[in-house]
PDB file of C-alpha atoms and ligand atoms in Angstrom:
ATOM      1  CA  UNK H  56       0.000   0.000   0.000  1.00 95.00           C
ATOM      2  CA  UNK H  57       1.481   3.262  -0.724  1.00 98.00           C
ATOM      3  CA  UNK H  58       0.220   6.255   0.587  1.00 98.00           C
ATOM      4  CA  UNK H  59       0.530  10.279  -0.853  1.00 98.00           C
ATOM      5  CA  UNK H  60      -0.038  13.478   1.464  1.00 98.00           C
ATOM      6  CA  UNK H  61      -1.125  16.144  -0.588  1.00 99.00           C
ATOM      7  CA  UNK H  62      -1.159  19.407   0.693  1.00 98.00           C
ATOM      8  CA  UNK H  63      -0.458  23.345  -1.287  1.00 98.00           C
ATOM      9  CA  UNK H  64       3.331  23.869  -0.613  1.00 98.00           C
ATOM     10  CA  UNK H  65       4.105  21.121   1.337  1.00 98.00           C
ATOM     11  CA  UNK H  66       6.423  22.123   4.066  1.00 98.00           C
ATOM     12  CA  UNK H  67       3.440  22.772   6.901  1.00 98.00           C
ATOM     13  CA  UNK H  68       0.317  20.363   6.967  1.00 98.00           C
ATOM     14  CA  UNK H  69       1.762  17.133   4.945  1.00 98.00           C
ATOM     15  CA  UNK H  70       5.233  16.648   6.274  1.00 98.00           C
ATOM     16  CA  UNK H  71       3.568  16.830   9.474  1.00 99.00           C
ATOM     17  CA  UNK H  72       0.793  14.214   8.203  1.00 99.00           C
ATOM     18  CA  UNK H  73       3.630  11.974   6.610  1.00 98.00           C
ATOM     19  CA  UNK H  74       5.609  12.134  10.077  1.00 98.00           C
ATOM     20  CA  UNK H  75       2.649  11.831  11.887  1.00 98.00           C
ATOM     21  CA  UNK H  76       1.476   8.488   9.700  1.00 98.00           C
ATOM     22  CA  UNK H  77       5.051   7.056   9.651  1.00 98.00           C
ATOM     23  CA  UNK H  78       4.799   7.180  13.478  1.00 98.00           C
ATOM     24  CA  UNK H  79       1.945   5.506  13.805  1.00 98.00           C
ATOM     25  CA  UNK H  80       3.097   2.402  11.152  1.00 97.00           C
ATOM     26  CA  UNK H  81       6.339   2.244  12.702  1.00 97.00           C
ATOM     27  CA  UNK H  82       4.956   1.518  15.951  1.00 96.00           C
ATOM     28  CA  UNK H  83       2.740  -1.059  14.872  1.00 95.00           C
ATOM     29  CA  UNK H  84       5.217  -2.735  12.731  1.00 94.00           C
ATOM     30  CA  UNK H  85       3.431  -1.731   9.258  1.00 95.00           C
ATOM     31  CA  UNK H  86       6.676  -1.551   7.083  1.00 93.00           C
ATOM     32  CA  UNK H  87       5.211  -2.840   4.279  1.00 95.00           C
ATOM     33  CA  UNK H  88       3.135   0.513   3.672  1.00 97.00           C
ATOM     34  CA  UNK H  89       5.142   3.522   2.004  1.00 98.00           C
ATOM     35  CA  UNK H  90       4.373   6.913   2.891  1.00 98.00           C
ATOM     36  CA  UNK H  91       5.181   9.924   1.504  1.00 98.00           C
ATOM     37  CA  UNK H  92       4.410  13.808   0.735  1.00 99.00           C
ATOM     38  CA  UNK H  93       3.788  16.325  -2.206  1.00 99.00           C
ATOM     39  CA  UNK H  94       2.106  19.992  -3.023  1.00 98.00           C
ATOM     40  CA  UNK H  95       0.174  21.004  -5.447  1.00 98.00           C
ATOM     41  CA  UNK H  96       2.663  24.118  -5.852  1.00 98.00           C
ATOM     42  CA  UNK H  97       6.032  23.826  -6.276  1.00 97.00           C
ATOM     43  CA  UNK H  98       7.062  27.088  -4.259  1.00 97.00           C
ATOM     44  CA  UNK H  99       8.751  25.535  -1.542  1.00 98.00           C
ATOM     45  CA  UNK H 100      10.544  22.656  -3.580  1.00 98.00           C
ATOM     46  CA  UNK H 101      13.659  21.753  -2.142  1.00 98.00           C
ATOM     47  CA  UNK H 102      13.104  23.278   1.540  1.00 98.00           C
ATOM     48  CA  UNK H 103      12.808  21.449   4.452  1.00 98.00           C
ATOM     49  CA  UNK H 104       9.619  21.375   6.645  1.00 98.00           C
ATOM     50  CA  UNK H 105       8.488  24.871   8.134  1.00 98.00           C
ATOM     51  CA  UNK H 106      10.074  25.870  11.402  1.00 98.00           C
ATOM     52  CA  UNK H 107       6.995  25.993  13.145  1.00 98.00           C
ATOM     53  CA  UNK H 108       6.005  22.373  11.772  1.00 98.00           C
ATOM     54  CA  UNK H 109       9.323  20.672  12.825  1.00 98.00           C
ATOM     55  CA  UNK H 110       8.826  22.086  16.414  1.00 98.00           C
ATOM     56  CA  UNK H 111       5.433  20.891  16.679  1.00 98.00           C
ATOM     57  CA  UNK H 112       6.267  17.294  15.528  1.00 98.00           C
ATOM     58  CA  UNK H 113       9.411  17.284  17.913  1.00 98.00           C
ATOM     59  CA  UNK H 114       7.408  18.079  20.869  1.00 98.00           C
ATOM     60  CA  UNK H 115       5.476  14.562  20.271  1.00 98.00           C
ATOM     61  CA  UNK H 116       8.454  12.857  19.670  1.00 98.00           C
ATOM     62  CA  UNK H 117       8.639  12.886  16.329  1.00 98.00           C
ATOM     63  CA  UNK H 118      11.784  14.070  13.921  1.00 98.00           C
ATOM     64  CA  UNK H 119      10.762  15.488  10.281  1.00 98.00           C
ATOM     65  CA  UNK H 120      13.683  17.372   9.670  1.00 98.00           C
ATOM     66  CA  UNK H 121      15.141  15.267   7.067  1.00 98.00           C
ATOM     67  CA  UNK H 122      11.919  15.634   4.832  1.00 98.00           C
ATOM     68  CA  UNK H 123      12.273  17.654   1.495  1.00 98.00           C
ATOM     69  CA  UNK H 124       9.400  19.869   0.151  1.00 98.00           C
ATOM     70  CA  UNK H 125       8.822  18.663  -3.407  1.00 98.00           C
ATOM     71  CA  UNK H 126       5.617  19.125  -6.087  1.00 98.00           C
ATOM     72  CA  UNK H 127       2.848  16.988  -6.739  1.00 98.00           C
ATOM     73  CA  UNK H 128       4.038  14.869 -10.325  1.00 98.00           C
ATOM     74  CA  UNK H 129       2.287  12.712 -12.765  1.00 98.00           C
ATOM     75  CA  UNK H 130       4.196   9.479 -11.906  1.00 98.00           C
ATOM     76  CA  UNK H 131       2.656  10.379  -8.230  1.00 98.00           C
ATOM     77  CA  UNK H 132      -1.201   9.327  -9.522  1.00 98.00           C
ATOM     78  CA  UNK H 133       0.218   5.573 -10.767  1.00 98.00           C
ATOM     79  CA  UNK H 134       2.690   4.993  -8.285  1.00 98.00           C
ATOM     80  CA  UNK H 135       0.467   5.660  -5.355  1.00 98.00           C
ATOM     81  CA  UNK H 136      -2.913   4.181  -4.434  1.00 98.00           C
ATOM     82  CA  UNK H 137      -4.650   6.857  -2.592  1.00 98.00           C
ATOM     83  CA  UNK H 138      -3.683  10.303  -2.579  1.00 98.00           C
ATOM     84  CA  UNK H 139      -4.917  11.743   0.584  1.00 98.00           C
ATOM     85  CA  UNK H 140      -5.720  15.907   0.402  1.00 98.00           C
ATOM     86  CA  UNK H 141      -5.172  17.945   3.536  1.00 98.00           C
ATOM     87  CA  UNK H 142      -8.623  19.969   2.195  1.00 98.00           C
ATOM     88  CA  UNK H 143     -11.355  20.694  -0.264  1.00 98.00           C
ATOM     89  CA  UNK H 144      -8.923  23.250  -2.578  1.00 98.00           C
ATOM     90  CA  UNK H 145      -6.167  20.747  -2.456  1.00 98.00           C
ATOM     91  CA  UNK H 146      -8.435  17.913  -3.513  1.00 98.00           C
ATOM     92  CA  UNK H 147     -10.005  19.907  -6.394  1.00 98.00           C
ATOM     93  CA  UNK H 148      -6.558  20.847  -7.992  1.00 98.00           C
ATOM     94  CA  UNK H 149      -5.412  16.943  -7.371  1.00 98.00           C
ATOM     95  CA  UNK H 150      -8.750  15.374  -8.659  1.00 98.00           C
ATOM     96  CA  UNK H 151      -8.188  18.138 -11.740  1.00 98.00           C
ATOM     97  CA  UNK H 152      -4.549  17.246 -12.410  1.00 98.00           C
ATOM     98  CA  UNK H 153      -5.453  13.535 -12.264  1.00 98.00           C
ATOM     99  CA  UNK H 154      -5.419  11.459 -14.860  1.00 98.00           C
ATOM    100  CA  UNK H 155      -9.473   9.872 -15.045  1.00 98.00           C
ATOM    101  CA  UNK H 156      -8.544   6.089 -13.973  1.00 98.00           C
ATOM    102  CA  UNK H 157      -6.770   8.096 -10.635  1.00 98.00           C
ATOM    103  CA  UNK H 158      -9.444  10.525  -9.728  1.00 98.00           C
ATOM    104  CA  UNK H 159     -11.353   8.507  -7.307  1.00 98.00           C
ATOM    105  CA  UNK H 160      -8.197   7.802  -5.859  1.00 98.00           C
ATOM    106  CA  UNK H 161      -8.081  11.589  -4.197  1.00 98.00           C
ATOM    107  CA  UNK H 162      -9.801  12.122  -1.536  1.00 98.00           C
ATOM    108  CA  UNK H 163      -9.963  14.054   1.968  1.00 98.00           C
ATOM    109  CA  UNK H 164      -7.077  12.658   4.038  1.00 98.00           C
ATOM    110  CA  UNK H 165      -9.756  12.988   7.268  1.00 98.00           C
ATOM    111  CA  UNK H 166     -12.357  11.386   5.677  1.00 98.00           C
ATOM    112  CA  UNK H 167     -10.411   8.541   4.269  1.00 97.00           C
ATOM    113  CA  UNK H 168      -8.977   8.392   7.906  1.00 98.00           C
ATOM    114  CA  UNK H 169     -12.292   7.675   9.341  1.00 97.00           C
ATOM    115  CA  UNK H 170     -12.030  11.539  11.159  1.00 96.00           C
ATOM    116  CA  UNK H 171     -15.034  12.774   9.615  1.00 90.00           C
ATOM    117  CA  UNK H 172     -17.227  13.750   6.007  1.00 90.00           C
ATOM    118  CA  UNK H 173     -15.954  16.772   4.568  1.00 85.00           C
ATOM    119  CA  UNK H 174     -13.416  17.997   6.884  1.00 95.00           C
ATOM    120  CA  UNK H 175     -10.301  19.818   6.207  1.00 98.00           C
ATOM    121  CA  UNK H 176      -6.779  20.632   7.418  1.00 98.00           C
ATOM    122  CA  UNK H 177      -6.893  24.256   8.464  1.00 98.00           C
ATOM    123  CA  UNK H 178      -3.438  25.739   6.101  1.00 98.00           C
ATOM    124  CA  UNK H 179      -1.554  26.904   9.219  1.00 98.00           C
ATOM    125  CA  UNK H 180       0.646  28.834   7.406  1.00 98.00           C
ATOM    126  CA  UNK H 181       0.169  32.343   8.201  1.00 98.00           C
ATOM    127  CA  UNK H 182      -1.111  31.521  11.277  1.00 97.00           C
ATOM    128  CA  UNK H 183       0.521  30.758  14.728  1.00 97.00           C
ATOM    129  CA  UNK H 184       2.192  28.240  16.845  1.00 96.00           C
ATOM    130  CA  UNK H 185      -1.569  26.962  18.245  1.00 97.00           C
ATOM    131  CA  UNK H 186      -2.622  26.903  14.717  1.00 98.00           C
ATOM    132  CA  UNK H 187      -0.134  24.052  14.238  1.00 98.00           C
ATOM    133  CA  UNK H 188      -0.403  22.319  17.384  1.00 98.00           C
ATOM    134  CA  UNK H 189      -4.313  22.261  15.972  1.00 98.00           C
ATOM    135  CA  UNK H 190      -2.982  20.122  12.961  1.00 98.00           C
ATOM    136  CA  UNK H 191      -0.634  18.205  14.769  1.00 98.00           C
ATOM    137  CA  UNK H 192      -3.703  17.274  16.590  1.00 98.00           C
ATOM    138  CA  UNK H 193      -5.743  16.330  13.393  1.00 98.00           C
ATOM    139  CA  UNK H 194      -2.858  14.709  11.629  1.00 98.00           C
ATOM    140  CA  UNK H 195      -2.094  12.493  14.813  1.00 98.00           C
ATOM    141  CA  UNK H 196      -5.843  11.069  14.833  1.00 98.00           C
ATOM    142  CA  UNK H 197      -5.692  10.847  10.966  1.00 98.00           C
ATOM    143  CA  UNK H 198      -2.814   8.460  11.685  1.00 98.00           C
ATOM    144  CA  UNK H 199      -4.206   6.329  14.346  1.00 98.00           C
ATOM    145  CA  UNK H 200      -7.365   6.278  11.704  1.00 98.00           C
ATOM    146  CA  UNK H 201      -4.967   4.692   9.271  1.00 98.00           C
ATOM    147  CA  UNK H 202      -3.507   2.218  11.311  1.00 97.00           C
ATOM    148  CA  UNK H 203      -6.831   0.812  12.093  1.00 96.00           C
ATOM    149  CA  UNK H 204      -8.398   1.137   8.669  1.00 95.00           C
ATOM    150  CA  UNK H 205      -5.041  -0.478   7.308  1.00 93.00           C
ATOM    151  CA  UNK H 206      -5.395  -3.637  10.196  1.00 89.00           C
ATOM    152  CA  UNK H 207      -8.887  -4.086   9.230  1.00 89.00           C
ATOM    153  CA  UNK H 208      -8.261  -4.311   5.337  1.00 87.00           C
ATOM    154  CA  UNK H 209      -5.455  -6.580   6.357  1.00 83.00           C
ATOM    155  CA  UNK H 210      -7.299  -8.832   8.325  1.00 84.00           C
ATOM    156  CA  UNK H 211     -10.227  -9.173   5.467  1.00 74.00           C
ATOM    157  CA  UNK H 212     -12.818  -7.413   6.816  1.00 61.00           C
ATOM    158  CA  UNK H 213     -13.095  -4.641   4.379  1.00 55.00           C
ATOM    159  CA  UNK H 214     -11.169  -3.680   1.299  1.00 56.00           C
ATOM    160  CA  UNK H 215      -8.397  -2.055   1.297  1.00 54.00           C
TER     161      UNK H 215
HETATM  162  P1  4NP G  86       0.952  23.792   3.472  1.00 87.51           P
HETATM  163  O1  4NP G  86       0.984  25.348   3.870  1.00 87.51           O
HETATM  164  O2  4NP G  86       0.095  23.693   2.241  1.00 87.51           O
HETATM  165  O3  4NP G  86       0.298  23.148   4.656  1.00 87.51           O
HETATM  166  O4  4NP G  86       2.373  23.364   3.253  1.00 87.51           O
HETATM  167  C1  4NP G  86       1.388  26.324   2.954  1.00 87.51           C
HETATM  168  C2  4NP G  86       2.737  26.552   2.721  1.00 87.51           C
HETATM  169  C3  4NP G  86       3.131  27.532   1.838  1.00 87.51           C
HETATM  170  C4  4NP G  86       2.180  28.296   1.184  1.00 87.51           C
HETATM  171  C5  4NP G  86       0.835  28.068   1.419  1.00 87.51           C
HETATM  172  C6  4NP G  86       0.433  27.081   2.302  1.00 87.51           C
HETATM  173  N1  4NP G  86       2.601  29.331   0.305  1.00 87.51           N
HETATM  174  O5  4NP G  86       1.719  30.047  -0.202  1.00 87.51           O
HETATM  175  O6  4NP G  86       3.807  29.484   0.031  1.00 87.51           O
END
């Protein structure tokens, strides 16, 4: 299973997402499922993680400093299964960048995370340090949501 956070420049709410996801697998020993992180805009390609994101991750434990900001690319919509959009903006310029066979294969990142219908990543980024804790906080239960949708597919009880 392979597994894209989408988000618009990709150094706030999806490196946090990815870090917060990889947490969760490691920890229950789900190596087998790949993880990783785009944007839809290529501003930020190159940079590493905001400031403010990095700090909020390391206060959970978690280290995302190595992560590189990069943009959303073709290969992205055949090489992973589900691309999973941080909100309803980032969704529409994934499903519209999507080749047809990939489309239903964007969605919300809460919803397919079992956190909700319709609900959205707040974009932190000119916001403040609470304003990332708050997605920390989303991404975190978005993860555990994973986990358990992931062990359930596994276990045959619904598809994958
Ligand atoms: P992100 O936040 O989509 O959560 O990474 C943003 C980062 C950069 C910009 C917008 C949102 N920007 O306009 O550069």
């Amino acid at each position: 299973m392979r597994l894209l956070m989408v988000c618009l420049g990709n150094i706030c709410r999806s490196p946090l997402a990815e870090g917060a996801v990889r947490a969760h697998l490691d920890r229950h020993g789900l190596d087998w499922v790949e993880v990783d992180s785009a944007g839809t805009g290529g501003w930020h390609a190159g940079e590493p993680p905001d400031r403010r994101s990095i700090a909020v991750a390391a206060s959970f434990g978690v280290d995302i400093r190595a992560q590189r900001a990069r943009k959303l690319v073709r290969a992205d919509f055949t090489h992973f299964d589900w691309l999973l959009c941080a909100d309803h903006s980032v969704l529409r310029d994934v499903r519209a960048a999507a080749p047809a066979e990939a489309r239903e294969r964007a969605v919300l990142l809460l919803d397919w995370a079992g956190q909700g219908t319709d609900a959205e990543i707040p974009d932190p980024y000119t916001g403040d340090a609470e304003d990332f804790r708050r997605v920390w906080t989303l991404v975190d239960a978005a993860a555990a949501g994973i986990v358990a949708r992931i062990a359930r597919a596994a276990s045959g009880r619904i598809p994958g």
